[in-house]
XYZ file of C-alpha atoms in Angstrom:
390
model
C -26.696 156.072 49.127
C -23.196 156.614 47.090
C -21.759 153.682 48.771
C -19.299 155.371 50.951
C -18.953 154.016 54.533
C -19.374 156.769 57.860
C -16.579 157.868 59.166
C -14.683 155.526 61.733
C -16.533 152.734 60.444
C -14.853 149.441 61.010
C -15.198 146.140 60.286
C -13.634 144.607 63.118
C -15.854 146.538 65.122
C -19.393 145.713 63.059
C -18.401 141.697 63.256
C -17.725 142.291 66.716
C -21.255 143.504 67.491
C -22.837 141.262 65.498
C -20.973 138.156 67.376
C -22.382 139.786 70.814
C -25.633 139.983 69.329
C -26.188 136.479 68.221
C -24.471 135.463 71.868
C -27.099 137.873 73.311
C -29.820 136.334 71.523
C -28.761 132.662 72.449
C -27.792 133.363 76.087
C -30.415 131.018 77.849
C -29.380 128.252 75.463
C -25.584 129.029 76.347
C -26.217 129.139 80.028
C -28.513 126.145 80.148
C -25.911 123.889 78.247
C -22.929 125.043 80.479
C -24.901 124.915 83.573
C -25.966 121.358 82.171
C -21.978 120.665 81.610
C -21.358 122.026 85.313
C -24.206 120.014 87.130
C -23.141 116.550 85.177
C -19.501 117.169 86.101
C -19.992 117.781 89.521
C -22.183 114.439 89.997
C -19.706 112.701 88.045
C -16.502 113.737 89.910
C -18.576 112.586 93.487
C -19.270 109.456 91.602
C -15.699 108.617 90.826
C -13.992 106.734 93.463
C -11.133 108.287 95.728
C -7.979 106.971 94.439
C -4.514 107.415 96.987
C -1.041 107.004 96.130
C 2.228 105.871 98.293
C 5.712 106.698 97.289
C 8.913 104.594 98.255
C 12.424 105.825 97.294
C 15.154 103.893 97.152
C 18.952 104.195 96.565
C 21.956 101.768 95.326
C 23.580 99.876 98.356
C 26.250 101.695 99.638
C 27.769 98.251 100.172
C 27.995 98.163 96.406
C 26.124 94.974 95.781
C 23.385 96.552 93.101
C 23.470 93.200 90.940
C 25.922 90.808 92.470
C 29.221 90.860 93.863
C 30.946 92.621 91.217
C 31.856 95.490 93.704
C 33.077 92.830 96.462
C 35.281 91.448 94.282
C 36.821 94.760 92.506
C 39.374 94.912 94.822
C 40.780 91.804 94.458
C 43.954 91.586 92.057
C 43.086 94.808 90.162
C 39.622 93.287 89.490
C 39.958 89.736 89.465
C 36.842 88.373 88.893
C 34.457 91.196 89.531
C 32.481 93.374 87.348
C 29.535 90.938 87.531
C 27.405 93.876 88.975
C 26.527 96.906 87.292
C 28.330 96.120 84.109
C 26.374 93.237 83.445
C 24.069 94.833 81.162
C 26.592 97.535 79.966
C 24.495 100.215 82.155
C 26.023 103.009 83.703
C 24.152 103.172 86.903
C 21.795 99.822 88.927
C 18.766 102.433 89.143
C 18.516 101.888 85.185
C 18.462 98.423 85.831
C 16.501 98.502 88.610
C 13.786 100.675 86.473
C 13.411 97.545 84.164
C 13.469 94.985 86.563
C 10.428 96.970 88.771
C 8.310 96.302 85.684
C 9.447 92.703 84.637
C 7.118 89.905 84.521
C 8.670 88.577 88.003
C 8.208 91.654 90.110
C 4.862 92.099 88.632
C 3.538 88.569 89.141
C 4.564 88.387 92.685
C 2.751 91.499 93.757
C -0.156 90.630 91.790
C -0.119 86.946 93.863
C 0.778 88.876 97.205
C -2.299 91.192 97.317
C -4.776 89.094 95.145
C -4.868 91.760 92.418
C -6.762 89.578 89.882
C -9.797 89.634 91.548
C -9.406 93.180 92.891
C -9.081 94.228 89.479
C -11.295 92.282 88.276
C -9.610 90.352 85.428
C -9.369 87.362 83.918
C -5.932 86.445 82.899
C -2.762 87.418 84.666
C -1.606 89.534 81.591
C -4.449 91.776 81.990
C -3.956 92.442 85.576
C -0.606 92.868 84.683
C -1.487 95.714 82.313
C -3.539 97.105 85.192
C -0.734 97.116 87.750
C 1.368 98.845 85.406
C -1.365 101.440 84.924
C -0.903 102.292 88.399
C 2.419 102.068 88.818
C 4.710 104.900 88.182
C 8.776 104.677 88.899
C 10.616 107.955 88.381
C 14.419 108.800 88.624
C 15.514 112.132 90.262
C 18.781 114.175 88.984
C 20.371 113.134 92.388
C 19.885 109.419 91.741
C 16.844 108.780 93.685
C 14.656 106.137 92.496
C 10.896 106.871 93.572
C 8.114 103.814 93.137
C 4.495 105.454 93.284
C 1.603 102.690 93.295
C -2.200 103.868 93.409
C -4.635 102.273 94.440
C -8.444 102.819 95.761
C -7.508 101.465 99.648
C -5.343 103.808 101.258
C -3.149 101.148 103.726
C -2.918 98.514 100.874
C -1.426 101.024 98.246
C 1.358 101.994 101.005
C 1.999 97.720 101.386
C 1.943 97.217 97.651
C 4.361 100.487 97.173
C 6.742 98.746 99.951
C 6.345 95.342 98.270
C 7.876 96.590 95.405
C 11.146 97.068 96.614
C 10.841 94.196 98.483
C 10.414 92.172 95.775
C 13.104 93.931 93.771
C 15.375 93.130 96.400
C 14.374 89.390 96.863
C 15.250 89.277 92.760
C 18.131 91.376 93.038
C 19.554 89.139 96.040
C 18.667 86.168 93.608
C 20.585 87.528 90.944
C 23.874 88.190 92.915
C 23.827 84.368 94.519
C 23.019 82.827 91.181
C 25.828 84.920 89.892
C 28.056 83.828 92.940
C 27.351 80.554 92.063
C 27.922 80.582 88.723
C 31.427 82.199 89.435
C 32.399 79.980 92.333
C 31.516 76.806 89.982
C 33.939 78.499 87.125
C 36.526 79.278 89.570
C 36.654 76.244 91.735
C 37.020 74.041 88.279
C 39.803 75.992 87.225
C 41.517 75.840 90.812
C 41.620 72.124 90.723
C 43.366 72.266 87.534
C 45.834 74.696 88.613
C 46.521 72.587 91.792
C 47.337 69.909 89.255
C 49.597 71.577 87.271
C 50.885 72.808 90.443
C 51.996 69.578 91.263
C 53.578 68.780 88.542
C 55.793 71.564 88.069
C 56.865 70.914 91.571
C 57.380 67.712 90.903
C 59.623 68.457 87.741
C 61.875 70.564 89.766
C 62.596 68.106 92.310
C 63.159 65.653 89.750
C 66.010 68.337 88.238
C 67.345 68.812 91.240
C 67.477 64.919 92.292
C 69.076 64.517 88.275
C 71.478 67.570 88.637
C 72.117 68.718 91.576
C 71.231 72.813 92.838
C 71.340 75.369 90.147
C 72.388 78.884 91.271
C 70.896 81.850 89.389
C 71.828 85.253 88.804
C 70.286 87.748 90.694
C 69.201 89.283 87.211
C 67.290 85.528 85.911
C 65.551 85.554 89.453
C 64.097 89.210 88.941
C 63.290 87.709 85.327
C 61.193 85.124 87.079
C 59.424 86.821 89.640
C 58.361 89.442 87.013
C 57.218 86.689 84.574
C 55.565 84.788 86.653
C 53.646 87.795 88.399
C 52.886 89.091 84.660
C 51.816 85.468 83.582
C 49.308 84.661 86.253
C 47.523 88.192 86.141
C 47.041 87.326 82.371
C 45.839 84.005 83.246
C 43.347 85.443 86.092
C 42.013 88.219 83.775
C 41.450 85.443 81.036
C 39.460 83.304 83.360
C 37.330 86.783 84.406
C 36.935 87.323 80.724
C 35.586 83.972 80.047
C 33.069 83.735 83.271
C 31.995 87.312 82.082
C 31.815 86.465 78.626
C 29.439 83.426 79.545
C 26.483 85.602 80.439
C 26.914 89.369 79.156
C 26.641 90.464 75.601
C 29.929 91.536 73.926
C 29.206 95.098 73.820
C 29.510 95.271 77.324
C 32.095 97.864 78.368
C 33.879 95.493 81.326
C 34.268 92.471 78.515
C 35.808 95.338 76.068
C 38.339 97.082 78.664
C 39.297 92.965 79.993
C 39.919 92.263 76.247
C 42.271 95.372 75.866
C 43.837 94.709 79.192
C 44.564 90.794 78.244
C 46.198 92.250 75.406
C 48.625 94.765 76.594
C 49.552 92.151 79.191
C 50.737 89.845 76.380
C 52.753 92.201 75.042
C 54.243 92.776 78.174
C 54.929 89.211 78.419
C 56.537 88.694 75.024
C 58.622 92.049 75.736
C 59.843 90.335 78.809
C 60.933 87.136 77.034
C 62.776 88.559 74.001
C 63.997 91.658 75.780
C 61.997 94.223 73.589
C 62.312 95.349 70.393
C 63.807 98.471 68.558
C 63.631 101.475 70.735
C 61.915 99.833 73.376
C 65.007 97.538 74.193
C 64.815 96.256 77.870
C 67.841 97.695 79.884
C 66.572 95.804 82.953
C 65.911 91.865 82.055
C 68.006 90.331 79.427
C 66.293 88.334 77.120
C 65.719 84.479 78.274
C 66.983 82.919 75.570
C 70.375 84.636 76.408
C 70.404 83.339 79.800
C 73.397 80.407 80.787
C 72.606 77.156 79.047
C 73.499 75.875 82.652
C 70.404 77.457 83.756
C 68.083 77.671 81.215
C 66.364 74.433 81.982
C 65.984 74.949 85.531
C 64.407 78.583 85.031
C 62.052 77.276 82.951
C 60.740 75.181 85.167
C 61.077 77.393 88.132
C 58.820 79.758 86.071
C 56.551 77.408 85.613
C 56.301 76.873 89.225
C 56.000 80.450 89.948
C 53.146 80.818 87.590
C 51.181 77.968 89.024
C 51.641 78.953 92.553
C 50.908 82.723 92.150
C 47.245 81.731 89.638
C 46.703 78.925 92.131
C 46.869 81.847 95.342
C 44.691 84.529 93.208
C 41.915 81.903 92.660
C 41.897 80.406 96.253
C 41.214 84.213 97.093
C 38.179 84.606 94.055
C 36.780 81.153 95.234
C 36.372 82.556 98.441
C 34.889 85.524 97.137
C 32.561 83.696 95.482
C 31.607 81.537 98.053
C 30.786 84.793 100.137
C 28.752 86.684 97.268
C 26.706 83.381 96.782
C 25.820 82.730 100.525
C 25.324 86.647 101.198
C 21.577 87.295 101.994
C 22.283 90.777 103.256
C 19.648 93.815 101.456
C 20.838 94.788 98.154
C 18.755 98.261 98.132
C 19.275 101.143 100.398
C 15.494 102.250 101.424
C 15.560 106.027 101.562
C 11.769 106.607 102.620
C 9.335 103.898 102.957
C 5.564 104.196 101.605
C 3.140 105.674 104.502
C -0.480 105.034 104.445
C -1.722 108.891 102.838
C -4.223 110.710 104.397
C -5.052 112.369 101.529
C -6.368 111.185 98.041
C -4.219 111.642 94.737
C -7.215 111.994 92.497
C -9.953 112.874 91.548
C -9.006 116.019 91.593
C -13.005 117.090 91.652
C -12.266 121.078 91.468
C -10.165 120.776 88.209
C -12.898 118.139 86.437
C -15.712 120.528 87.184
C -13.827 123.652 85.993
C -12.370 122.310 82.712
C -15.373 120.606 82.227
C -17.952 123.918 82.637
C -15.100 125.903 80.485
C -15.683 123.169 77.617
C -19.263 122.815 77.954
C -19.315 126.963 77.349
C -16.922 126.761 74.494
C -19.296 124.091 72.966
C -22.245 125.899 73.306
C -20.970 129.049 71.883
C -19.799 126.983 69.273
C -23.059 125.119 68.458
C -24.809 128.978 68.959
C -22.697 130.003 65.819
C -23.315 126.865 63.807
C -27.313 127.124 64.606
C -26.655 131.046 63.231
C -24.985 130.332 60.380
C -27.349 127.650 59.029
C -30.605 129.920 60.175
C -28.762 132.879 57.654
C -28.298 130.279 54.800
C -31.894 129.181 55.058
C -33.099 132.603 55.285
C -30.747 133.265 52.184
C -32.189 130.788 50.429
C -35.868 131.488 51.030
C -35.344 135.361 49.827
C -33.904 133.846 46.450
C -36.911 131.824 46.014
C -39.352 134.783 46.790
């Protein structure tokens, strides 16, 4: 032969035909392995226990009681002592917090004990049982802000009960946190209210003493306006500072609400300073005269009256906040709105037997083909080695 290949010769075609001859020669082996995988997957899929799933869906409460008393207090005097709710952990939505709470040790342990899962899962420790329960729990949040809690178990009745139990335990923990926050706030406000009551009594007594010594002092309308404005701003500043200290006691410095309160406090202090000296430069007040220019005859009375006004306004604000804190502390209404309760499933969630058999059979066929080519290659090497020796 001259070494020339025939016209139309294709190495790919030859290689493909070689492969087909190998597969044809080993077709019994391939069929045997594939059939073995098919039969084995069928048997295994039939032996696997049925697992059911149930899903409960929840929404944040429309009453705003997501994590405490924040929403109820927000309407009181531009926020009053609020923001103990969703802002507690600096998150944009209570659903983000709830996802973490549902997988907390408190909630998981409550469900474990409630359904005797330590024995059901055949675990020796609570930690192992907790991990097994987490493996059977799926929590997803939709773009519509719906939180879905899905639980898997072999018992269709129990799986629905467990899914609903997670919601119940979350609500219980949520309310305990709300009452705890309300109690903490109530104690803080109550103490501050007692102090304010004493300060108010002192201011009133000082005014009475001044009037008894000097008689009635008449202030002009501008001085009265200064007192009203200063008293309202000072009381608002003090209320904001109390709110800041309350929130600071249990939240991180990065909390957006805490940072916003700090900014509000700085602005109120600036306004008070401008009100006291009449402003500076281009921002000089044209409405109020500086307090240091009020007639000397009235200045002492003005200060006494101003202090009394501050303490009176603050006392009213704190009284309102104390009442709200008491209501929140005693509040036992649900903090979670149930969208869908978990129902007893009629069909199993897994195993997906048809899928198991299909993919197992495909895997068996591929393994058999790979094995055939490995065996063919090994046989070719042995044959070539025998030829060289001969």
